[in-house]
Coordinates of C-alpha atoms in Angstrom, one line a residue:
M1 CA 32.9 7.2 -9.1
Y2 CA 29.9 8.6 -10.9
A3 CA 28.0 7.1 -13.9
F4 CA 26.9 8.7 -17.1
L5 CA 23.8 7.7 -18.9
L6 CA 24.6 8.5 -22.5
P7 CA 21.3 8.9 -24.6
F8 CA 21.0 8.0 -28.2
L9 CA 18.2 8.9 -30.6
V10 CA 16.4 5.8 -31.8
S11 CA 15.3 5.9 -35.5
L12 CA 11.7 6.7 -35.6
V13 CA 11.1 5.7 -39.2
G14 CA 10.3 2.2 -40.3
A15 CA 9.5 -1.0 -38.5
V16 CA 9.6 -1.5 -34.7
P17 CA 13.0 -3.0 -33.9
Y18 CA 13.9 -6.3 -32.2
K19 CA 11.3 -8.4 -34.0
Q20 CA 13.4 -11.5 -33.4
Y21 CA 12.0 -11.6 -29.8
I22 CA 8.3 -11.5 -30.9
L23 CA 6.7 -14.8 -30.2
A24 CA 3.6 -14.2 -32.2
P25 CA 3.4 -16.4 -35.4
S26 CA 3.7 -14.8 -38.8
S27 CA 0.6 -16.6 -40.0
R28 CA -2.7 -17.7 -38.5
T29 CA -2.1 -21.2 -39.8
I30 CA 0.4 -22.9 -37.5
R31 CA 2.1 -26.3 -38.0
R32 CA 3.6 -28.5 -35.4
E33 CA 7.4 -28.2 -34.7
S34 CA 8.2 -31.6 -33.4
V35 CA 7.0 -35.0 -32.2
Y36 CA 6.9 -34.9 -28.4
L37 CA 5.7 -38.4 -27.6
T38 CA 4.3 -41.6 -29.2
N39 CA 2.2 -44.3 -27.6
G40 CA 1.4 -47.7 -29.1
T41 CA 1.9 -48.4 -32.8
A42 CA 2.2 -45.2 -34.9
S43 CA 4.0 -44.7 -38.3
G44 CA 4.7 -41.6 -40.2
A45 CA 4.4 -39.2 -37.2
P46 CA 7.3 -36.9 -38.4
S47 CA 5.7 -36.4 -41.8
L48 CA 3.0 -34.2 -40.4
L49 CA 5.6 -31.6 -39.4
S50 CA 5.9 -30.5 -43.0
S51 CA 3.4 -28.8 -45.3
S52 CA 4.6 -31.1 -48.1
L53 CA 3.1 -34.5 -46.9
S54 CA 5.5 -37.4 -47.7
R55 CA 3.3 -40.0 -46.1
P56 CA 0.3 -40.0 -43.7
L57 CA 0.3 -40.7 -40.0
M58 CA -1.1 -44.2 -39.4
L59 CA -2.4 -45.2 -36.0
S60 CA -3.3 -48.6 -34.7
P61 CA -6.2 -48.9 -32.2
K62 CA -5.6 -46.9 -28.9
S63 CA -2.3 -45.6 -30.3
G64 CA -1.4 -41.9 -30.2
V65 CA 1.0 -39.2 -31.0
T66 CA 1.7 -35.9 -29.1
Y67 CA 2.9 -33.0 -31.2
D68 CA 4.7 -29.9 -29.8
F69 CA 4.0 -26.5 -31.4
G70 CA 7.1 -25.0 -29.7
K71 CA 5.1 -22.4 -27.8
N72 CA 1.7 -21.6 -26.4
I73 CA -0.8 -21.0 -29.2
A74 CA -4.6 -20.8 -29.5
G75 CA -7.4 -21.5 -32.0
L76 CA -9.2 -24.4 -33.9
A77 CA -7.7 -27.8 -34.6
K78 CA -8.0 -28.8 -38.3
L79 CA -7.1 -32.2 -39.7
K80 CA -7.6 -34.4 -42.8
G81 CA -8.0 -38.1 -42.3
S82 CA -10.0 -41.2 -42.5
S83 CA -10.8 -44.4 -40.4
S84 CA -11.5 -47.9 -41.6
T85 CA -14.6 -47.8 -39.4
A86 CA -16.8 -44.8 -38.3
A87 CA -15.2 -43.9 -35.0
Y88 CA -14.3 -41.0 -32.7
V89 CA -10.7 -39.8 -32.7
N90 CA -9.6 -37.9 -29.6
I91 CA -7.7 -34.7 -30.0
T92 CA -6.2 -33.6 -26.7
F93 CA -5.1 -30.0 -26.1
S94 CA -2.6 -29.0 -23.4
E95 CA -0.7 -26.0 -22.3
S96 CA 1.5 -28.1 -20.1
S97 CA 3.0 -31.4 -21.2
L98 CA 1.8 -32.9 -17.9
L99 CA -1.9 -32.2 -18.5
G100 CA -4.5 -32.5 -21.2
S101 CA -8.1 -31.8 -22.3
P102 CA -9.8 -34.0 -25.0
L103 CA -12.0 -33.1 -27.9
Q104 CA -13.6 -35.8 -30.1
F105 CA -13.8 -35.9 -33.9
L106 CA -16.1 -38.4 -35.6
L107 CA -14.2 -39.7 -38.6
N108 CA -16.8 -41.1 -40.9
G109 CA -14.8 -41.7 -44.1
A110 CA -12.1 -39.6 -45.7
G111 CA -12.3 -35.8 -45.4
E112 CA -11.3 -32.6 -43.7
Y113 CA -12.3 -32.1 -40.1
T114 CA -12.2 -28.8 -38.1
S115 CA -13.2 -28.3 -34.5
P116 CA -16.4 -26.2 -34.1
R117 CA -15.9 -22.6 -33.0
D118 CA -17.6 -23.2 -29.7
K119 CA -14.8 -25.7 -28.9
E120 CA -12.0 -23.2 -29.6
R121 CA -9.2 -23.9 -27.3
G122 CA -7.8 -20.7 -25.8
G123 CA -4.3 -21.9 -25.1
F124 CA -2.3 -25.0 -25.9
R125 CA 1.3 -26.0 -26.8
Y126 CA 0.8 -29.7 -27.1
L127 CA -1.8 -31.5 -29.3
S128 CA -2.2 -35.3 -29.1
V129 CA -4.0 -37.5 -31.7
V130 CA -5.4 -40.7 -30.1
A131 CA -6.9 -43.4 -32.3
P132 CA -10.2 -45.2 -31.4
E133 CA -10.4 -48.6 -29.9
S134 CA -10.9 -50.3 -33.3
G135 CA -10.0 -49.8 -36.9
K136 CA -7.0 -48.1 -38.5
T137 CA -6.8 -44.3 -38.5
V138 CA -5.0 -42.2 -41.2
I139 CA -4.3 -38.5 -40.7
D140 CA -3.1 -36.3 -43.6
N141 CA -1.2 -33.7 -43.3
D142 CA -1.6 -11.1 -40.9
E143 CA -0.6 -8.8 -38.7
L144 CA 0.1 -10.8 -35.6
R145 CA 3.6 -9.4 -35.2
K146 CA 2.8 -5.7 -35.5
Y147 CA 3.8 -4.3 -32.1
T148 CA 3.8 -0.6 -31.4
G149 CA 6.3 -0.8 -28.6
W150 CA 9.6 -2.5 -27.8
F151 CA 12.2 -3.1 -25.1
H152 CA 15.8 -4.2 -25.3
C153 CA 18.7 -4.3 -22.9
S154 CA 22.0 -6.0 -22.3
D155 CA 20.4 -9.0 -20.5
D156 CA 18.9 -11.3 -23.2
Q157 CA 16.8 -13.2 -20.7
L158 CA 15.0 -10.0 -19.6
N159 CA 14.4 -9.2 -23.3
R160 CA 12.7 -12.6 -23.7
V161 CA 10.6 -12.0 -20.5
W162 CA 9.3 -8.7 -21.9
Y163 CA 8.2 -10.3 -25.2
A164 CA 6.7 -13.4 -23.5
G165 CA 4.5 -11.0 -21.6
A166 CA 3.5 -9.2 -24.8
Y167 CA 2.7 -12.5 -26.4
T168 CA 0.7 -13.6 -23.4
N169 CA -1.3 -10.4 -23.9
Q170 CA -2.1 -11.4 -27.5
L171 CA -3.4 -14.9 -26.5
Y172 CA -5.9 -13.7 -23.9
T173 CA -7.2 -11.0 -26.3
I174 CA -10.2 -12.8 -27.9
D175 CA -13.2 -12.4 -30.1
P176 CA -15.8 -11.4 -27.4
T177 CA -18.4 -13.7 -28.9
H178 CA -16.3 -16.6 -27.8
G179 CA -16.0 -16.2 -24.1
D180 CA -16.5 -19.1 -21.7
A181 CA -20.2 -20.0 -21.3
L182 CA -19.5 -21.4 -17.8
I183 CA -22.0 -24.2 -18.4
H184 CA -21.1 -25.7 -15.1
L185 CA -21.7 -22.6 -13.0
H186 CA -23.4 -23.5 -9.7
K187 CA -22.6 -27.1 -10.4
I188 CA -18.7 -27.3 -10.4
N189 CA -16.6 -24.9 -8.4
S190 CA -12.9 -24.5 -7.6
D191 CA -13.1 -27.2 -4.8
T192 CA -14.9 -29.8 -6.9
I193 CA -12.9 -32.9 -7.6
I194 CA -13.4 -34.1 -11.2
N195 CA -12.6 -37.6 -12.1
E196 CA -14.2 -37.6 -15.6
T197 CA -14.1 -35.6 -18.8
T198 CA -16.2 -32.5 -18.8
S199 CA -17.2 -30.3 -21.7
W200 CA -16.7 -26.6 -22.3
Y201 CA -18.3 -24.1 -24.7
S202 CA -16.5 -20.9 -25.8
N203 CA -19.6 -19.3 -27.3
H204 CA -20.8 -16.7 -24.8
A205 CA -20.8 -13.0 -25.8
I206 CA -18.9 -11.2 -23.0
T207 CA -18.5 -7.7 -24.4
N208 CA -19.5 -5.6 -27.4
G209 CA -17.1 -4.9 -30.3
T210 CA -14.8 -7.3 -32.1
S211 CA -12.1 -7.8 -29.5
A212 CA -11.8 -7.9 -25.7
I213 CA -9.1 -8.6 -23.1
T214 CA -9.8 -11.4 -20.7
D215 CA -8.1 -13.0 -17.7
G216 CA -6.6 -15.9 -19.6
A217 CA -6.5 -17.6 -23.0
K218 CA -7.9 -20.9 -21.7
C219 CA -9.3 -20.1 -18.3
D220 CA -11.5 -18.2 -17.7
R221 CA -11.9 -16.3 -21.0
L222 CA -13.9 -13.7 -19.1
V223 CA -13.4 -10.0 -18.1
W224 CA -11.9 -9.6 -14.6
A225 CA -11.3 -6.2 -13.1
G226 CA -8.3 -7.2 -10.9
D227 CA -6.5 -8.8 -13.8
M228 CA -6.8 -5.6 -15.9
A229 CA -4.8 -3.7 -13.3
I230 CA -1.7 -5.7 -14.5
A231 CA -2.7 -6.5 -18.1
V232 CA -3.6 -3.0 -19.3
P233 CA -0.2 -1.4 -18.6
A234 CA 1.5 -4.3 -20.3
L235 CA -0.8 -3.9 -23.4
A236 CA -0.2 -0.2 -23.4
V237 CA 3.6 -0.5 -23.8
S238 CA 3.6 -3.3 -26.3
A239 CA 0.5 -3.3 -28.6
S240 CA -1.4 -0.1 -27.8
D241 CA -4.6 -2.2 -28.0
Y242 CA -6.9 0.4 -26.3
I243 CA -10.0 -0.7 -28.2
S244 CA -10.0 -4.2 -26.5
V245 CA -9.4 -2.5 -23.2
K246 CA -12.4 -0.1 -23.7
N247 CA -14.7 -3.0 -24.7
S248 CA -13.8 -4.9 -21.6
L249 CA -14.2 -1.9 -19.3
D250 CA -17.5 -1.0 -20.9
S251 CA -18.8 -4.5 -20.2
L252 CA -18.2 -3.9 -16.5
F253 CA -19.7 -0.4 -16.4
T254 CA -22.8 -1.8 -18.1
L255 CA -23.3 -4.0 -15.0
Q256 CA -22.9 -1.2 -12.5
S257 CA -25.6 -1.3 -9.8
P258 CA -27.8 1.7 -8.9
E259 CA -25.7 2.2 -5.8
G260 CA -22.6 2.5 -8.0
I261 CA -21.1 -0.9 -7.3
L262 CA -19.1 -2.5 -10.1
P263 CA -18.8 -6.2 -10.5
C264 CA -15.6 -8.1 -9.8
A265 CA -16.0 -9.9 -13.2
G266 CA -18.2 -9.6 -16.3
V267 CA -20.8 -11.9 -17.7
P268 CA -21.7 -14.7 -17.1
F269 CA -19.7 -14.9 -13.8
S270 CA -21.4 -11.7 -12.7
N271 CA -24.6 -13.7 -12.4
L272 CA -23.3 -14.9 -9.0
G273 CA -23.6 -11.4 -7.7
A274 CA -20.1 -11.4 -6.1
I275 CA -18.9 -8.0 -4.8
S276 CA -15.3 -7.1 -4.1
F277 CA -14.1 -3.8 -2.6
T278 CA -10.6 -4.1 -4.2
Y279 CA -11.8 -5.3 -7.6
H280 CA -14.2 -2.4 -7.7
L281 CA -11.2 -0.1 -7.2
Y282 CA -9.3 -1.9 -10.0
T283 CA -12.0 -0.8 -12.5
L284 CA -10.3 2.6 -12.6
I285 CA -12.4 5.5 -11.4
G286 CA -15.9 4.1 -11.6
G287 CA -18.3 4.2 -8.6
M288 CA -16.4 6.6 -6.5
T289 CA -19.5 7.6 -4.6
W290 CA -20.2 4.1 -3.3
I291 CA -16.5 3.5 -2.4
T292 CA -16.0 6.7 -0.5
K293 CA -19.2 5.9 1.6
Q294 CA -17.2 3.0 3.1
I295 CA -14.9 5.5 4.8
D296 CA -15.9 5.8 8.4
H297 CA -15.0 7.9 11.5
T298 CA -11.5 6.5 11.6
G299 CA -10.6 8.0 8.2
L300 CA -10.1 4.5 6.7
A301 CA -12.5 2.5 4.6
N302 CA -14.2 -0.3 6.5
V303 CA -14.3 -3.2 4.0
T304 CA -17.4 -5.3 4.2
A305 CA -17.1 -6.7 0.6
A306 CA -14.0 -8.7 1.5
P307 CA -13.6 -11.1 -1.5
D308 CA -10.3 -10.5 -3.2
W309 CA -7.6 -12.5 -5.0
L310 CA -7.5 -15.1 -2.2
R311 CA -5.7 -12.9 0.2
F312 CA -6.9 -13.6 3.7
G313 CA -8.1 -10.9 6.2
M314 CA -9.4 -8.5 3.6
G315 CA -12.3 -7.2 5.8
G316 CA -12.3 -4.3 8.2
H317 CA -9.8 -1.4 8.1
N318 CA -7.2 -3.4 6.1
V319 CA -4.1 -1.8 4.7
E320 CA -4.2 -3.2 1.2
A321 CA -7.7 -2.0 0.4
N322 CA -7.0 1.4 1.9
S323 CA -3.7 1.7 0.0
I324 CA -5.4 1.0 -3.3
L325 CA -8.2 3.5 -2.4
Y326 CA -5.5 6.1 -1.6
H327 CA -4.0 5.6 -5.0
I328 CA -7.3 5.6 -6.9
L329 CA -8.2 8.9 -5.3
A330 CA -5.0 10.3 -6.6
L331 CA -5.9 9.1 -10.1
G332 CA -9.3 10.7 -9.6
I333 CA -7.7 14.0 -8.9
S334 CA -5.5 13.7 -11.9
L335 CA -8.5 12.8 -14.2
A336 CA -10.5 15.7 -12.7
E337 CA -7.7 18.2 -13.5
T338 CA -7.4 16.8 -17.0
L339 CA -11.1 17.2 -17.6
H340 CA -11.2 20.6 -15.8
D341 CA -13.7 19.3 -13.3
T342 CA -12.8 21.0 -9.9
S343 CA -16.0 19.8 -8.1
V344 CA -14.4 16.7 -6.6
I345 CA -10.7 17.7 -6.1
H346 CA -11.0 19.1 -2.6
E347 CA -13.1 16.2 -1.4
Y348 CA -10.7 13.6 -2.9
K349 CA -7.7 15.4 -1.3
S350 CA -9.4 15.4 2.0
Y351 CA -10.1 11.7 1.8
R352 CA -6.5 11.0 0.9
Q353 CA -5.2 13.0 3.9
G354 CA -7.5 11.2 6.2
I355 CA -6.4 7.7 5.0
A356 CA -2.7 8.6 5.2
S357 CA -3.1 10.0 8.8
A358 CA -5.3 7.1 10.0
A359 CA -3.1 4.4 8.4
N360 CA 0.1 5.8 9.9
T361 CA -1.7 6.1 13.3
L362 CA -3.7 2.8 13.5
L363 CA -1.8 0.4 11.2
W364 CA 1.9 1.4 11.3
N365 CA 4.1 -0.9 13.5
P366 CA 7.3 1.1 14.3
S367 CA 9.0 -2.0 15.9
T368 CA 8.9 -3.9 12.5
N369 CA 8.8 -0.9 10.1
L370 CA 5.8 -2.6 8.5
F371 CA 2.1 -1.9 8.3
R372 CA -0.2 -4.2 10.1
Q373 CA -2.7 -6.0 7.9
R374 CA -5.7 -4.7 9.8
D375 CA -6.3 -2.6 12.9
H376 CA -6.1 -5.5 15.3
N377 CA -3.5 -8.2 16.1
L378 CA -2.9 -10.0 12.8
P379 CA 0.5 -10.9 11.2
P380 CA 1.8 -8.0 9.1
P381 CA 2.2 -8.5 5.4
R382 CA 5.7 -8.4 3.8
W383 CA 5.3 -4.8 2.7
Q384 CA 7.8 -2.0 3.1
R385 CA 6.5 1.5 3.5
L386 CA 6.4 3.1 0.0
G387 CA 5.5 6.4 -1.4
D388 CA 7.8 8.8 0.5
K389 CA 10.6 9.7 -1.8
S390 CA 12.4 11.7 0.9
R391 CA 13.2 8.5 2.7
P392 CA 15.9 6.1 1.4
Y393 CA 14.6 2.8 0.2
P394 CA 16.1 -0.2 2.1
A395 CA 17.6 -3.1 0.2
L396 CA 14.7 -5.5 0.3
P397 CA 15.2 -9.2 1.2
L398 CA 15.1 -11.3 -1.9
T399 CA 12.7 -14.2 -2.1
P400 CA 13.9 -17.7 -2.8
H401 CA 14.6 -19.0 -6.3
F402 CA 11.2 -18.8 -7.9
R403 CA 9.1 -17.3 -5.1
G404 CA 7.3 -14.0 -5.4
T405 CA 4.5 -12.8 -3.2
R406 CA 2.3 -15.5 -1.6
R407 CA -1.4 -15.3 -1.9
Q408 CA -2.3 -17.9 0.6
M409 CA -0.7 -20.9 2.4
D410 CA 0.6 -22.8 -0.7
A411 CA 0.4 -20.3 -3.6
I412 CA 2.8 -17.9 -5.4
S413 CA 1.0 -15.1 -7.2
P414 CA 2.4 -13.3 -10.2
F415 CA -0.4 -10.8 -9.7
T416 CA 0.8 -9.5 -6.4
S417 CA 4.4 -10.1 -7.2
R418 CA 4.0 -7.4 -9.9
F419 CA 3.6 -4.9 -7.0
E420 CA 6.6 -6.4 -5.3
L421 CA 8.5 -5.7 -8.5
E422 CA 8.0 -2.0 -8.0
A423 CA 9.4 -2.2 -4.5
H424 CA 12.4 -4.0 -5.8
F425 CA 12.9 -1.4 -8.6
L426 CA 12.8 1.4 -6.0
S427 CA 15.7 -0.4 -4.3
N428 CA 17.4 -0.6 -7.7
Q429 CA 17.2 -4.4 -7.9
I430 CA 16.1 -6.5 -10.8
V431 CA 16.9 -10.0 -9.6
L432 CA 13.2 -11.0 -8.9
I433 CA 12.3 -10.8 -12.6
R434 CA 15.3 -13.0 -13.4
K435 CA 14.5 -15.6 -10.8
M436 CA 10.7 -15.7 -10.9
W437 CA 9.8 -14.8 -14.4
G438 CA 13.0 -15.7 -16.3
D439 CA 14.5 -18.8 -14.6
F440 CA 11.2 -20.3 -13.5
M441 CA 8.1 -19.2 -15.4
L442 CA 9.8 -18.8 -18.8
D443 CA 12.8 -21.2 -18.9
D444 CA 11.9 -24.0 -16.5
P445 CA 11.2 -27.2 -18.6
R446 CA 7.9 -27.7 -16.9
M447 CA 6.7 -24.3 -18.3
I448 CA 5.4 -23.4 -21.7
N449 CA 8.5 -21.3 -22.4
S450 CA 6.5 -18.6 -24.2
T451 CA 3.7 -17.3 -22.0
F452 CA 3.2 -16.8 -18.2
L453 CA 1.0 -18.8 -16.0
E454 CA -1.6 -17.8 -13.4
G455 CA 0.1 -19.1 -10.3
Y456 CA 1.9 -22.1 -8.8
S457 CA 2.7 -23.7 -5.5
V458 CA 5.4 -22.7 -3.1
A459 CA 7.3 -25.9 -4.0
G460 CA 7.3 -24.8 -7.7
E461 CA 4.7 -27.4 -8.7
L462 CA 1.9 -26.9 -11.3
H463 CA -0.6 -26.6 -8.6
Y464 CA -2.6 -23.5 -7.7
A465 CA -4.3 -23.4 -4.3
S466 CA -7.4 -21.9 -5.9
Y467 CA -8.1 -25.1 -7.7
V468 CA -8.4 -28.8 -6.8
N469 CA -8.0 -29.6 -10.5
N470 CA -4.5 -28.8 -11.8
P471 CA -5.5 -28.8 -15.5
R472 CA -7.6 -25.6 -14.8
I473 CA -4.5 -23.5 -14.3
S474 CA -4.1 -20.9 -17.0
H475 CA -0.7 -20.8 -18.6
A476 CA -1.4 -17.6 -20.5
H477 CA -2.7 -15.2 -17.9
G478 CA -2.9 -11.4 -18.1
W479 CA -2.1 -10.7 -14.4
A480 CA 1.3 -12.5 -14.9
T481 CA 2.6 -10.0 -17.5
G482 CA 3.8 -7.3 -15.0
P483 CA 7.4 -7.3 -16.1
T484 CA 6.4 -6.1 -19.6
S485 CA 5.2 -2.8 -18.3
T486 CA 7.6 -2.4 -15.3
M487 CA 10.8 -3.0 -17.4
T488 CA 9.7 -0.2 -19.8
T489 CA 8.8 2.1 -16.9
F490 CA 11.7 1.3 -14.5
I491 CA 14.6 -0.3 -16.3
A492 CA 14.4 1.8 -19.4
G493 CA 12.9 4.6 -17.3
L494 CA 10.3 5.7 -19.8
Q495 CA 7.3 7.0 -17.7
L496 CA 4.4 8.8 -19.4
V497 CA 2.9 10.6 -16.5
G498 CA 0.5 13.0 -18.3
P499 CA -2.4 12.2 -20.6
A500 CA -1.0 10.2 -23.6
G501 CA 2.5 11.3 -22.5
K502 CA 1.9 15.0 -22.6
T503 CA 4.3 15.1 -19.7
W504 CA 6.9 12.4 -19.1
I505 CA 9.9 11.5 -16.9
F506 CA 13.1 9.6 -17.8
A507 CA 14.1 7.8 -14.6
P508 CA 15.9 4.6 -15.2
Q509 CA 16.7 2.0 -12.5
L510 CA 20.0 0.5 -13.9
G511 CA 20.6 -2.5 -11.7
N512 CA 23.7 -4.1 -13.2
L513 CA 22.8 -3.6 -16.8
E514 CA 25.0 -2.0 -19.4
H515 CA 22.4 -0.5 -21.7
A516 CA 18.6 -0.5 -22.3
E517 CA 16.1 1.1 -24.7
A518 CA 12.4 1.2 -25.1
G519 CA 9.6 2.7 -27.3
V520 CA 6.0 3.4 -26.6
E521 CA 3.4 4.8 -29.0
T522 CA 0.4 7.0 -28.0
V523 CA -1.9 9.3 -29.9
L524 CA 0.7 12.0 -29.5
G525 CA 3.3 9.9 -31.4
L526 CA 6.2 7.6 -30.6
F527 CA 8.3 8.0 -27.5
S528 CA 11.6 6.3 -27.6
L529 CA 14.9 6.4 -25.7
M530 CA 18.2 4.6 -25.2
W531 CA 20.8 4.8 -22.5
R532 CA 24.2 3.2 -22.1
W533 CA 26.5 2.9 -19.1
A534 CA 29.5 5.1 -19.7
G535 CA 31.0 5.5 -16.2
F536 CA 31.1 9.0 -14.9
A537 CA 27.8 11.0 -14.3
S538 CA 24.0 10.7 -15.0
A539 CA 21.7 12.4 -17.5
G540 CA 19.0 11.5 -20.0
L541 CA 16.9 12.5 -22.9
C542 CA 13.6 11.3 -24.4
A543 CA 12.1 11.6 -27.9
R544 CA 8.5 12.2 -28.8
G545 CA 7.6 11.7 -32.4
D546 CA 10.4 13.2 -34.6
E547 CA 11.4 15.9 -32.1
W548 CA 13.5 16.1 -29.0
E549 CA 11.3 17.4 -26.2
G550 CA 13.9 17.9 -23.4
W551 CA 15.2 15.8 -20.5
D552 CA 14.5 14.9 -16.9
A553 CA 16.7 12.5 -15.1
D554 CA 16.9 11.1 -11.6
W555 CA 20.2 11.4 -9.7
W556 CA 21.5 9.0 -7.1

């Protein structure tokens, strides 16, 4: 039996559809949704859930109330209140209900209190109000949803995953004058055990302009090249926020060394002078002269700047770094052709041929059908050979319930799992998104249920091997938003392969879905499509602006 993909023209006039899935609030003033927990003696806690205050929240000494905003948010805490004695009230922010980070307000009489801008909390769902040790405390009670893209299919959980990724993108897009100042740089690192409260300051200018994309809403609030490899495609299909992308990229190019080396992160982290071969490549096409100088007589790049996203064995002639370089050279050829610059095309093609030949000779293990990690006896990674469309893609083994790709011994990485997603899509499988992002990172009760976190342990605990301190884990992290772009590209099959979509392909990977649709906006207009399972052949159409441009469908 054959299957037919029946295309439908989506209305291109009016508002973007499926706004019921958008998690962004309709106003920048957000109120609590529910009382999550009370400790000690507290009265009137539910009254603060309403804008019309019936009675105040009254707290006895050392008592507290935890409020739930219903989803991850960001911004400044604002309250009205008084204390019978001049005393500090602790306001505790937390993305997870299991963790918290306090901020103190000095209540010196009745009045309105707002946290200072340098104490802006980048991400939190829960906010606790804790009274001082003495005295009675009394607390009185734009265009955030304007997306340019959309996605919708017959699986409601997948729809919620797409929009949770888009909302995560919004939270880590910040005013660049309020990046993390890293006041504990050189004093506290990822291995430092902290048993006391430490301060933070979100007052460091990290880019020019009025907005920038960072790695995470709470942590680190800095520009990281590797994170952008996942975050930018997700932004492109949901919000088209290219200004924030440009500002963040420019901040890295400003730091480029005379040798052409780009930093793995922007200021102030760049003060450490860390260099990463792979993160250099993630910064698009910059510094090609330096990177190609690392290619030696074998035809492969010999990596000496080994720091990466905690993947071990990244030095030498390793397969990951050379695979990324192979892809970046292809992007360089495409960019050169677009800009009509033929001077580098032959050189880049020659490098690509050398890498492919050397990798297949030195790194391919025919007994396992896998590439070796490096050109000596190390365990091979869990990678299938990709890129040759003439070969059938095998059915890839599915990982356990919430496991994606490991980074190191006890860590699951949404960053690298995004690349695993592509391998699954090429095998026409979508279960990894359902299990890892849907069932666990979105719907598990320990999660924020609105944004995606940086990483977690193999056991599914809120512990990330990078950090000794679990509260540091970011629950709104750009590199975890891979499904937002991959569902548009692979499930809906809308692939803009030329500049701004000048050329495009409609190549859906159906899985077991009954229908799907997507829309993406570029400077050329709105691209939108819809397909529905009908049961007897395959075809497809795509719209650009108000005109049908033709069709191109994959057959299987």
